[in-house]
XYZ file of C-alpha atoms in Angstrom:
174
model
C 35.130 16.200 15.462
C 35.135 12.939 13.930
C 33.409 11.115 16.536
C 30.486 13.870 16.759
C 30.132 13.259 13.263
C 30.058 9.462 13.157
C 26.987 9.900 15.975
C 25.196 12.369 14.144
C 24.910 10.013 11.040
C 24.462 7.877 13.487
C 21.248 8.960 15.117
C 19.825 10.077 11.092
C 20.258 6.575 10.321
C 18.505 5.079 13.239
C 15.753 7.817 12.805
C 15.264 6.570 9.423
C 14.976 3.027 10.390
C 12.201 4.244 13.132
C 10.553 6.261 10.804
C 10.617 3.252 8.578
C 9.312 0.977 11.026
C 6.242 3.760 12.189
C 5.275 4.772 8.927
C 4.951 0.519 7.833
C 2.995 0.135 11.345
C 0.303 2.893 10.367
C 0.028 1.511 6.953
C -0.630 -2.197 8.590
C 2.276 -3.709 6.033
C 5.970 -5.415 6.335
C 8.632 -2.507 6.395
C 9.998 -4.625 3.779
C 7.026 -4.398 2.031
C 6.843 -0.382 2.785
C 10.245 0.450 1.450
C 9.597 -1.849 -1.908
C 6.342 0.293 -2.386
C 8.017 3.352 -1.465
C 10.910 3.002 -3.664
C 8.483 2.110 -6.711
C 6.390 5.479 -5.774
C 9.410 7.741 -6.216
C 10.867 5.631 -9.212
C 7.745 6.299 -10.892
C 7.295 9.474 -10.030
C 4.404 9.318 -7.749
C 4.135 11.608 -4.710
C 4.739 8.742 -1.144
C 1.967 11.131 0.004
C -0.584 9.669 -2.248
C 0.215 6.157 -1.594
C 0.196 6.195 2.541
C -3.222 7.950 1.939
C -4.142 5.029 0.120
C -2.452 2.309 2.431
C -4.382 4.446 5.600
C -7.604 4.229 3.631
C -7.355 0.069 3.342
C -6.523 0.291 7.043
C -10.074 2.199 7.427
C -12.084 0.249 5.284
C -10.852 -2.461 6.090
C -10.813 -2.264 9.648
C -13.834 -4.545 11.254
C -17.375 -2.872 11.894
C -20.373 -4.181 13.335
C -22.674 -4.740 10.075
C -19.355 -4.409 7.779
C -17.194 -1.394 6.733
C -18.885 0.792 4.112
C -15.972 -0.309 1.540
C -16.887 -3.800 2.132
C -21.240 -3.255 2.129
C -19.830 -1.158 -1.498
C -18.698 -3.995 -2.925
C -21.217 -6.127 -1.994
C -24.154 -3.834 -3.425
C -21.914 -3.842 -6.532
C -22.027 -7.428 -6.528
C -25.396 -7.557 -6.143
C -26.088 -5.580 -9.042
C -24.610 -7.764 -11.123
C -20.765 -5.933 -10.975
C -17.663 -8.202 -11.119
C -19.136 -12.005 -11.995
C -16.359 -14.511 -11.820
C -14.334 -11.931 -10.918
C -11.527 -13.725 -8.152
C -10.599 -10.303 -7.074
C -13.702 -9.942 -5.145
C -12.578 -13.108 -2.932
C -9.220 -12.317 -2.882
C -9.927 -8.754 -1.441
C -12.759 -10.488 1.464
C -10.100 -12.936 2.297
C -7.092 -10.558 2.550
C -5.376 -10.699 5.705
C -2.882 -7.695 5.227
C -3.236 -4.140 3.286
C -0.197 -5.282 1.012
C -2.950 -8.725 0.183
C -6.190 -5.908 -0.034
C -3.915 -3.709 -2.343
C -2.834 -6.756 -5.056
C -6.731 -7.982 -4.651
C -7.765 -4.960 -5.631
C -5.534 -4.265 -8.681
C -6.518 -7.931 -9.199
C -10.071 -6.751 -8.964
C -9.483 -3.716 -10.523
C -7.772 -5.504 -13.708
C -10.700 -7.963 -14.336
C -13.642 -5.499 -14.117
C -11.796 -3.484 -16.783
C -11.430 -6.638 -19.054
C -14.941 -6.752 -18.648
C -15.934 -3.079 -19.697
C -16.756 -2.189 -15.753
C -14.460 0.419 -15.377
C -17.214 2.607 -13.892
C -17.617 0.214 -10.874
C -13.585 -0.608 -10.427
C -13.180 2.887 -9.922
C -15.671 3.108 -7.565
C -14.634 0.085 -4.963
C -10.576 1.431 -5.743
C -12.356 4.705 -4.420
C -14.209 2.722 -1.985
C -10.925 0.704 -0.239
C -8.465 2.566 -1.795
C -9.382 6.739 -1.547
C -9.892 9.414 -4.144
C -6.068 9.890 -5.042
C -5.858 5.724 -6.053
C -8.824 6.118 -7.751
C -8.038 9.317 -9.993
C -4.084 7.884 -10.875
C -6.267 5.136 -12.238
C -8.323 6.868 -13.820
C -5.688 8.604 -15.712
C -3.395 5.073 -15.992
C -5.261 2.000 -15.639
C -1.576 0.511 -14.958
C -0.830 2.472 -12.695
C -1.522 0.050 -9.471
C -0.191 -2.834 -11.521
C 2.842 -1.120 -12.676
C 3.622 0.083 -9.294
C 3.052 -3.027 -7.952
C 5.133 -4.774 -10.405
C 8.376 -2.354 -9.999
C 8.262 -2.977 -6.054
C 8.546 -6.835 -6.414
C 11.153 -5.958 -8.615
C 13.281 -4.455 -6.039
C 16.229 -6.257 -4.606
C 15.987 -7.002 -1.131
C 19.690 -5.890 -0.768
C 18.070 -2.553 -1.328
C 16.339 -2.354 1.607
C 16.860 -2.243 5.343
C 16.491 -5.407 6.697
C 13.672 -6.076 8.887
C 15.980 -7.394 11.741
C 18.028 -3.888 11.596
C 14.512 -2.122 11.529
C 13.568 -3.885 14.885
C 17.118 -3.283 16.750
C 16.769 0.423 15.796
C 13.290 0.768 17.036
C 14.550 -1.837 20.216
C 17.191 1.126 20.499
C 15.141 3.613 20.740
C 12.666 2.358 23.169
């Protein structure tokens, strides 16, 4: 009986760790960087839901289009009308390589347009990259990105499953 239910925690465990590894995967981040973000979601709060909507969204507008996504062609009209001047968000969200980089550009981004009474246009590019539910829990908390942001690099790394014992449970499985 003991045995049956060492390998039934067993295989919950090693779902977790796959489910940890496909859910960091579709969001185009580090499962380290998942489960910091995760854990900082449900500290604060925040239904997961709403944050892989926003993680898929960066994945879509970020994802390369002939003639540009329509995120990126946003923020370049917005640019173009005169929105976010010396703002080093703007660079820092082109040059992102990762959606964990295009989320801290854009709170970056997000952040500096605000100090410069363009809260009108942040919303709209967080909207833009980032999808309607980003965009309205800014709305009500400019913070809110920053905060949550802030709270995940807070979290230990002995918190987390190691991305080594992520990879031998998804190795397992396959």
């Amino acid at each position: 009986r003991l045995v049956a239910e060492a390998w039934r925690l067993g295989g919950e465990a090693l779902a977790n760790y796959i489910a940890i590894a496909e859910k960091a995967r579709d969001a185009n981040v580090s499962t380290d960087f998942f489960q910091r973000i995760t854990k900082a979601a449900e500290a604060a709060k925040t239904p997961v839901e709403a944050l892989a909507e926003a993680l898929k969204k960066l994945n879509e507008a970020s994802a390369p289009t002939l003639g540009g996504s329509s995120a990126q062609n946003r923020l370049d009209e917005l640019v173009k009308l005169g929105n976010f001047a010396g703002n080093s968000g703007v660079g820092e969200l082109k040059g992102a390589n990762s959606n964990e980089e295009r989320l801290r550009a854009l709170n970056d981004l997000y952040s500096q347009a605000l100090d410069k009474g363009q809260r009108l246009a942040a919303l709209d590019i967080v909207k833009a990259f980032g999808g309607d539910k980003l965009a309205a829990n800014l709305a009500k908390d400019a913070d809110y990105l920053d905060d949550m942001l802030t709270a995940a690099d807070k979290i230990s790394g002995k918190d987390l499953i190691s991305a080594a014992d992520v990879q031998r449970a998804t190795e397992l499985q396959d």
